[in-house]
Short mmCIF file of C-alpha atoms in Angstrom, two decimals:
data_model
loop_
_atom_site.label_atom_id
_atom_site.label_comp_id
_atom_site.label_asym_id
_atom_site.label_seq_id
_atom_site.Cartn_x
_atom_site.Cartn_y
_atom_site.Cartn_z
CA MET A 1 83.24 -71.43 103.16
CA ASP A 2 79.48 -71.95 102.79
CA ILE A 3 78.27 -70.43 99.45
CA TYR A 4 75.02 -69.45 101.12
CA SER A 5 76.58 -67.56 104.01
CA SER A 6 76.83 -63.77 103.82
CA LYS A 7 80.18 -62.21 102.85
CA LEU A 8 79.09 -58.86 104.36
CA PRO A 9 79.13 -57.59 107.93
CA PRO A 10 75.84 -58.16 109.87
CA ALA A 11 75.13 -54.43 110.03
CA VAL A 12 75.19 -54.20 106.23
CA ASP A 13 72.93 -57.24 105.96
CA TYR A 14 70.38 -55.66 108.35
CA GLY A 15 70.51 -52.45 106.33
CA ALA A 16 70.08 -54.31 103.05
CA GLY A 17 67.13 -56.20 104.55
CA ALA A 18 65.46 -52.96 105.72
CA PHE A 19 66.00 -51.39 102.25
CA LEU A 20 64.42 -54.45 100.57
CA LEU A 21 61.50 -54.35 102.96
CA LEU A 22 60.89 -50.71 102.08
CA ILE A 23 61.11 -51.49 98.35
CA ALA A 24 58.72 -54.43 98.83
CA ILE A 25 56.12 -52.30 100.58
CA LEU A 26 56.30 -49.47 98.07
CA SER A 27 56.15 -51.94 95.15
CA VAL A 28 53.16 -53.84 96.51
CA VAL A 29 51.21 -50.69 97.42
CA GLY A 30 52.05 -48.85 94.19
CA ASN A 31 51.36 -51.69 91.81
CA LEU A 32 48.21 -52.71 93.67
CA LEU A 33 46.93 -49.15 93.16
CA VAL A 34 47.61 -49.49 89.43
CA LEU A 35 45.69 -52.75 89.29
CA ILE A 36 42.81 -51.40 91.40
CA MET A 37 42.48 -48.36 89.17
CA ALA A 38 42.55 -50.55 86.08
CA TYR A 39 39.87 -52.82 87.56
CA LYS A 40 37.60 -49.90 88.44
CA ARG A 41 37.66 -48.65 84.87
CA SER A 42 37.99 -52.05 83.20
CA SER A 43 34.93 -51.43 81.02
CA HIS A 44 36.55 -48.27 79.54
CA ILE A 45 40.17 -49.41 79.43
CA LYS A 46 41.86 -49.15 76.04
CA PRO A 47 43.83 -52.03 74.56
CA PRO A 48 47.30 -50.39 74.84
CA GLU A 49 46.67 -49.72 78.53
CA LEU A 50 46.55 -53.48 79.14
CA LEU A 51 50.33 -53.44 78.61
CA SER A 52 50.75 -51.10 81.59
CA VAL A 53 48.53 -53.42 83.63
CA ASN A 54 50.66 -56.37 82.63
CA LEU A 55 53.76 -54.46 83.66
CA ALA A 56 52.22 -53.86 87.10
CA VAL A 57 51.49 -57.61 87.36
CA THR A 58 55.12 -58.47 86.63
CA ASP A 59 56.38 -55.95 89.21
CA LEU A 60 53.88 -57.11 91.84
CA GLY A 61 54.72 -60.79 91.15
CA ALA A 62 58.42 -60.13 91.65
CA ALA A 63 57.85 -58.19 94.90
CA VAL A 64 55.56 -60.82 96.43
CA SER A 65 57.44 -63.96 95.31
CA MET A 66 60.99 -62.78 95.95
CA TYR A 67 61.43 -59.90 98.38
CA PRO A 68 60.15 -61.60 101.57
CA LEU A 69 62.68 -64.39 101.18
CA ALA A 70 65.47 -61.87 100.45
CA VAL A 71 64.58 -59.78 103.51
CA ALA A 72 64.49 -62.83 105.77
CA SER A 73 67.82 -64.07 104.46
CA SER A 74 69.47 -60.69 104.94
CA TRP A 75 68.39 -60.55 108.55
CA ASN A 76 69.44 -64.19 109.02
CA HIS A 77 72.94 -63.30 107.76
CA ALA A 78 72.69 -66.38 105.50
CA TRP A 79 70.51 -67.58 102.65
CA LEU A 80 67.54 -69.55 103.89
CA GLY A 81 66.51 -72.87 102.35
CA GLY A 82 69.70 -73.77 100.53
CA ASN A 83 69.63 -75.05 96.92
CA ALA A 84 65.82 -75.38 96.61
CA THR A 85 64.96 -71.83 97.52
CA CYS A 86 67.96 -70.50 95.58
CA ILE A 87 66.71 -72.14 92.40
CA TYR A 88 63.19 -70.85 93.16
CA TYR A 89 64.43 -67.32 93.73
CA GLY A 90 66.58 -67.27 90.64
CA LEU A 91 63.75 -68.68 88.50
CA MET A 92 61.25 -66.11 89.78
CA GLY A 93 63.65 -63.25 89.21
CA PHE A 94 64.53 -64.37 85.69
CA PHE A 95 60.89 -65.11 84.85
CA PHE A 96 59.40 -61.76 85.98
CA GLY A 97 62.39 -59.80 84.71
CA THR A 98 62.09 -61.34 81.23
CA ALA A 99 58.34 -60.74 81.23
CA SER A 100 58.95 -57.07 82.09
CA VAL A 101 61.47 -56.63 79.32
CA ALA A 102 59.20 -58.33 76.79
CA THR A 103 56.24 -56.16 77.89
CA LEU A 104 58.28 -52.94 77.56
CA THR A 105 59.36 -54.04 74.07
CA VAL A 106 55.82 -54.80 72.99
CA MET A 107 54.68 -51.50 74.53
CA ALA A 108 57.21 -49.61 72.47
CA VAL A 109 56.18 -51.37 69.23
CA VAL A 110 52.48 -50.73 69.93
CA ARG A 111 53.16 -47.06 70.73
CA PHE A 112 55.09 -46.74 67.49
CA SER A 113 52.33 -48.39 65.43
CA VAL A 114 49.72 -46.13 67.02
CA SER A 115 51.80 -43.02 66.26
CA LEU A 116 51.79 -43.74 62.52
CA THR A 117 48.17 -42.48 62.19
CA LEU A 118 47.86 -39.86 64.86
CA GLN A 119 45.03 -38.00 63.21
CA SER A 120 42.82 -41.08 62.92
CA PRO A 121 40.14 -41.38 65.64
CA LYS A 122 39.87 -45.15 65.11
CA GLU A 123 41.43 -47.66 67.52
CA LYS A 124 44.76 -48.78 66.13
CA ILE A 125 44.99 -52.18 67.88
CA SER A 126 42.26 -54.47 69.13
CA LYS A 127 42.00 -56.03 72.59
CA SER A 128 42.21 -59.56 71.16
CA ARG A 129 45.52 -58.66 69.49
CA VAL A 130 46.87 -57.21 72.72
CA HIS A 131 45.79 -60.34 74.57
CA VAL A 132 47.75 -62.46 72.14
CA LEU A 133 50.81 -60.24 72.61
CA LEU A 134 50.51 -60.47 76.37
CA LEU A 135 50.22 -64.25 76.24
CA GLY A 136 53.30 -64.25 74.07
CA THR A 137 55.28 -62.27 76.61
CA TRP A 138 54.45 -64.68 79.38
CA LEU A 139 55.24 -67.78 77.32
CA TYR A 140 58.47 -66.14 76.20
CA ALA A 141 59.49 -65.43 79.78
CA LEU A 142 58.50 -68.92 80.94
CA LEU A 143 60.56 -70.52 78.19
CA TRP A 144 63.70 -68.59 79.17
CA ALA A 145 63.15 -69.22 82.86
CA LEU A 146 62.93 -72.99 82.25
CA PHE A 147 66.10 -73.25 80.15
CA PRO A 148 68.46 -73.35 83.20
CA LEU A 149 66.34 -76.08 84.72
CA LEU A 150 66.64 -78.06 81.49
CA GLY A 151 70.39 -77.86 81.45
CA TRP A 152 71.00 -74.77 79.33
CA GLY A 153 72.23 -72.29 81.87
CA ARG A 154 72.27 -72.57 85.65
CA TYR A 155 70.88 -70.83 88.75
CA GLY A 156 73.13 -70.12 91.70
CA PRO A 157 73.99 -67.73 94.56
CA GLU A 158 75.29 -64.24 94.12
CA PRO A 159 78.94 -63.59 95.11
CA PHE A 160 77.87 -61.80 98.31
CA GLY A 161 75.80 -64.86 99.34
CA LEU A 162 72.38 -63.31 100.08
CA SER A 163 70.68 -63.54 96.75
CA CYS A 164 70.37 -65.99 93.85
CA THR A 165 70.25 -65.51 90.15
CA LEU A 166 71.83 -67.01 87.02
CA ALA A 167 75.20 -68.50 87.95
CA TRP A 168 77.28 -66.23 85.72
CA GLY A 169 80.70 -67.47 86.83
CA GLU A 170 79.85 -71.11 86.21
CA MET A 171 78.08 -70.57 82.88
CA LYS A 172 81.14 -69.17 81.13
CA ASP A 173 82.47 -72.72 81.01
CA HIS A 174 79.27 -74.79 80.90
CA SER A 175 76.83 -72.68 78.90
CA PRO A 176 78.54 -69.81 77.06
CA SER A 177 75.96 -69.96 74.29
CA PHE A 178 73.20 -69.35 76.88
CA VAL A 179 74.99 -66.23 78.16
CA ILE A 180 75.38 -64.76 74.66
CA SER A 181 71.76 -65.64 73.67
CA MET A 182 70.30 -64.35 76.94
CA PHE A 183 72.06 -60.93 76.79
CA SER A 184 71.18 -60.63 73.11
CA MET A 185 67.53 -61.59 73.27
CA ASN A 186 66.65 -60.14 76.68
CA LEU A 187 68.74 -56.97 76.89
CA ALA A 188 70.54 -55.78 73.75
CA ILE A 189 67.88 -56.40 71.10
CA PRO A 190 64.94 -55.23 73.27
CA ALA A 191 66.90 -52.07 74.12
CA ILE A 192 67.57 -51.37 70.44
CA ILE A 193 63.89 -51.93 69.56
CA ILE A 194 62.73 -49.65 72.37
CA ILE A 195 65.12 -46.88 71.37
CA PHE A 196 64.20 -47.16 67.70
CA CYS A 197 60.50 -47.12 68.39
CA TYR A 198 60.46 -44.15 70.70
CA PHE A 199 62.76 -42.24 68.37
CA GLY A 200 60.27 -42.96 65.62
CA VAL A 201 57.35 -41.80 67.81
CA ALA A 202 59.16 -38.57 68.74
CA LEU A 203 59.93 -37.92 65.05
CA ARG A 204 56.31 -38.58 64.07
CA LEU A 205 55.05 -36.16 66.77
CA TYR A 206 57.54 -33.56 65.60
CA VAL A 207 56.34 -33.87 62.00
CA SER A 208 52.74 -33.61 63.18
CA TYR A 209 53.47 -30.41 65.09
CA LYS A 210 55.32 -28.88 62.14
CA SER A 211 52.51 -29.72 59.73
CA MET A 212 49.97 -27.67 61.71
CA ASP A 213 49.53 -24.09 60.77
CA ASN A 214 48.56 -22.96 64.24
CA GLY A 215 50.66 -24.60 66.97
CA ASN A 216 48.17 -23.60 69.61
CA LEU A 217 45.39 -25.63 68.01
CA ILE A 218 46.92 -29.11 68.50
CA PRO A 219 44.40 -32.00 68.39
CA ASN A 220 43.67 -33.67 71.69
CA ASN A 221 44.71 -37.12 70.43
CA VAL A 222 48.16 -35.75 69.45
CA LYS A 223 48.58 -34.24 72.92
CA MET A 224 47.52 -37.51 74.48
CA GLN A 225 49.96 -39.52 72.38
CA ARG A 226 52.72 -37.15 73.46
CA ARG A 227 51.91 -37.63 77.09
CA LEU A 228 51.64 -41.43 76.74
CA MET A 229 54.96 -41.50 74.85
CA VAL A 230 56.67 -39.63 77.65
CA ILE A 231 55.29 -42.01 80.29
CA ALA A 232 56.18 -45.13 78.35
CA LEU A 233 59.67 -43.78 77.57
CA LEU A 234 60.33 -42.92 81.23
CA ILE A 235 59.21 -46.41 82.24
CA SER A 236 61.59 -48.02 79.78
CA ILE A 237 64.50 -45.73 80.78
CA GLY A 238 63.84 -46.49 84.43
CA PHE A 239 63.82 -50.26 83.89
CA LEU A 240 66.87 -50.36 81.65
CA GLY A 241 68.71 -47.88 83.90
CA CYS A 242 68.07 -50.07 86.96
CA TRP A 243 69.26 -53.28 85.35
CA THR A 244 72.18 -52.00 83.29
CA PRO A 245 74.67 -51.74 86.24
CA TYR A 246 73.69 -55.28 87.28
CA GLY A 247 74.21 -56.51 83.72
CA ILE A 248 77.68 -54.90 83.58
CA VAL A 249 78.73 -56.53 86.84
CA SER A 250 77.31 -59.87 85.67
CA LEU A 251 79.29 -59.67 82.40
CA TRP A 252 82.41 -58.83 84.38
CA SER A 253 81.94 -61.93 86.52
CA ILE A 254 81.71 -64.05 83.35
CA TYR A 255 84.94 -62.85 81.78
CA SER A 256 86.78 -62.42 85.02
CA SER A 257 86.77 -64.35 88.30
CA SER A 258 83.85 -63.47 90.53
CA ALA A 259 86.34 -63.42 93.45
CA SER A 260 87.82 -60.26 91.88
CA ILE A 261 84.56 -58.42 92.53
CA PRO A 262 84.21 -57.10 96.10
CA PRO A 263 80.97 -58.17 97.89
CA TYR A 264 79.84 -54.55 98.14
CA VAL A 265 80.27 -54.05 94.39
CA SER A 266 78.18 -57.12 93.61
CA MET A 267 75.49 -56.26 96.17
CA LEU A 268 74.78 -52.60 95.28
CA PRO A 269 73.81 -53.20 91.61
CA CYS A 270 71.59 -56.07 92.74
CA LEU A 271 69.73 -53.87 95.26
CA PHE A 272 69.47 -51.05 92.68
CA ALA A 273 67.97 -53.45 90.15
CA LYS A 274 65.20 -54.39 92.56
CA THR A 275 64.03 -50.76 92.76
CA SER A 276 62.73 -51.12 89.22
CA THR A 277 59.43 -52.50 90.57
CA VAL A 278 58.77 -49.16 92.35
CA TYR A 279 59.33 -46.65 89.59
CA ASN A 280 56.34 -47.36 87.37
CA PRO A 281 53.52 -46.35 89.84
CA LEU A 282 55.52 -43.22 90.70
CA ILE A 283 55.84 -42.32 87.05
CA TYR A 284 52.10 -42.88 86.52
CA TYR A 285 51.26 -40.70 89.56
CA ILE A 286 53.59 -37.83 88.49
CA PHE A 287 52.80 -37.74 84.76
CA SER A 288 49.27 -39.17 84.43
CA LYS A 289 46.50 -36.82 85.53
CA THR A 290 43.95 -39.60 85.31
CA PHE A 291 45.87 -41.95 87.55
CA LYS A 292 46.66 -39.25 90.08
CA GLN A 293 43.07 -38.19 90.31
CA GLN A 294 41.81 -41.78 90.61
CA VAL A 295 44.22 -42.40 93.46
CA LYS A 296 43.02 -39.26 95.22
CA GLN A 297 39.45 -40.39 94.73
CA LEU A 298 40.24 -43.74 96.30
CA LEU A 299 42.12 -42.24 99.25
CA CYS A 300 39.90 -39.17 99.74
CA PRO A 301 38.00 -39.42 103.06
CA THR A 302 34.21 -39.00 102.66
CA ASN A 303 32.84 -39.23 106.13
CA ARG A 304 34.17 -36.26 108.11
CA THR A 305 36.21 -34.04 105.84
CA GLY A 306 33.69 -33.90 103.04
CA THR A 307 32.43 -35.73 100.00
CA CYS A 308 34.41 -36.28 96.87
CA TYR A 309 32.87 -35.10 93.67
CA ALA A 310 34.09 -34.95 90.11
CA SER A 311 34.28 -32.01 87.82
CA GLN A 312 35.26 -32.04 84.20
CA PRO A 313 38.71 -30.59 83.45
CA ASN A 314 39.30 -27.71 81.11
CA ASN A 315 41.95 -29.61 79.20
CA GLY A 316 40.51 -32.79 77.75
CA THR A 317 43.64 -34.32 76.41
CA GLU A 318 43.49 -37.21 78.82
CA ASN A 319 39.78 -37.26 79.83
CA ALA A 320 40.96 -36.54 83.35
CA ILE A 321 38.69 -36.19 86.38
CA TYR A 322 39.63 -33.67 89.02
CA LEU A 323 38.48 -34.53 92.54
CA VAL A 324 37.67 -32.08 95.32
CA CYS A 325 36.65 -32.83 98.87
CA ASP A 326 34.24 -30.16 100.06
CA ARG A 327 30.64 -30.39 101.27
CA ASN A 328 29.55 -26.97 100.01
CA LYS A 329 31.03 -27.47 96.56
CA HIS A 330 29.60 -30.92 96.49
CA LYS A 331 26.09 -29.46 97.07
CA GLU A 332 26.68 -26.82 94.43
CA GLY A 333 27.83 -29.57 92.03
CA LEU A 334 24.74 -31.65 92.77
CA SER A 335 22.45 -28.64 92.28
CA ALA A 336 24.12 -27.85 88.95
CA GLN A 337 23.80 -31.47 87.85
CA LEU A 338 20.11 -31.57 88.83
CA SER A 339 19.50 -28.34 86.92
CA LEU A 340 21.24 -29.77 83.91
CA ASP A 341 19.24 -32.99 84.11
CA LYS A 342 16.01 -31.04 84.48
CA SER A 343 16.76 -28.87 81.44
CA ARG A 344 17.59 -31.93 79.39
CA GLU A 345 14.28 -33.52 80.47
CA ILE A 346 12.30 -30.39 79.43
CA GLU A 347 14.16 -30.30 76.13
CA THR A 348 13.36 -33.96 75.49
CA GLN A 349 9.69 -33.35 76.23
CA LEU A 350 9.60 -30.36 73.83
CA ASN A 351 11.26 -32.35 71.16
CA SER A 352 8.87 -35.20 71.65
CA SER A 353 5.81 -32.90 71.47
CA SER A 354 7.05 -31.24 68.33
CA TYR A 355 7.03 -34.54 66.49
CA GLN A 356 3.39 -35.31 67.48
#
């Protein structure tokens, strides 16, 4: 039997292709929005936020480089391109997946280091240092992705025939050291570091809250760190949660014959793992006021339904901008702004005259 032919009924293949197409669209749109928002405020972006931008790049790269081929192969009821595209697909998946894990690990370490001095208004990490860390994540991912091409490890088709990844069943005899090293360095150790760091951040926030006499007067930077920790923690949980079932099935195929795994059992964790590229923009939209308001500003129509204007929020924990589409309110906002500018101009003139 051809290793690149589907082991599933055509109806299941068509359904899997439609599901992957939906995931691809959501991933591209969501992560493009993250990158557009980051570009629009690039002059004000803080160093730790670059890690979230890098995560969006890895998700977008995976969606663009992999999902179209997977969708076309599913609807073809056989893998397209044979060995060459299989190696390409496996390399891209391993490369972007490792880059995502490395970025999440660095994000956790940075969040932990920032939490050590919550009361300090100074920036805890410079952009140059974050750039070095980001470069390190990409080089680390590239090194691991190249190992199978250099003979340590191997790329091959999935048991159900319509996807390619590391050839787990073959590597248990040819490269057992690669399997142990890969799972240790790219799953187990990163997961331990992430859990330890966010536990440390939560403990630090708890101590900060307890040390304050009045719990209602919590500094804005502490509130912001709490919100950022929740977002980063949910992103990490989402990624690890998506890939853990796939990792379990992969380990099973190493220590047992892949033929003992039904095609459906091997396909479902693979599809579930690919949803990891969609979660991050959704988490940003739900839990980040700034991101939600920027998306609304981008999508808010300005020609017929009204003009978007910004008003400062009451709660400044995230420097959020609330957007409203209303012509009358827009005029009122402009009038208020003009009055404020005029009063500032008069005050400046009075101050200038008093010094003469």
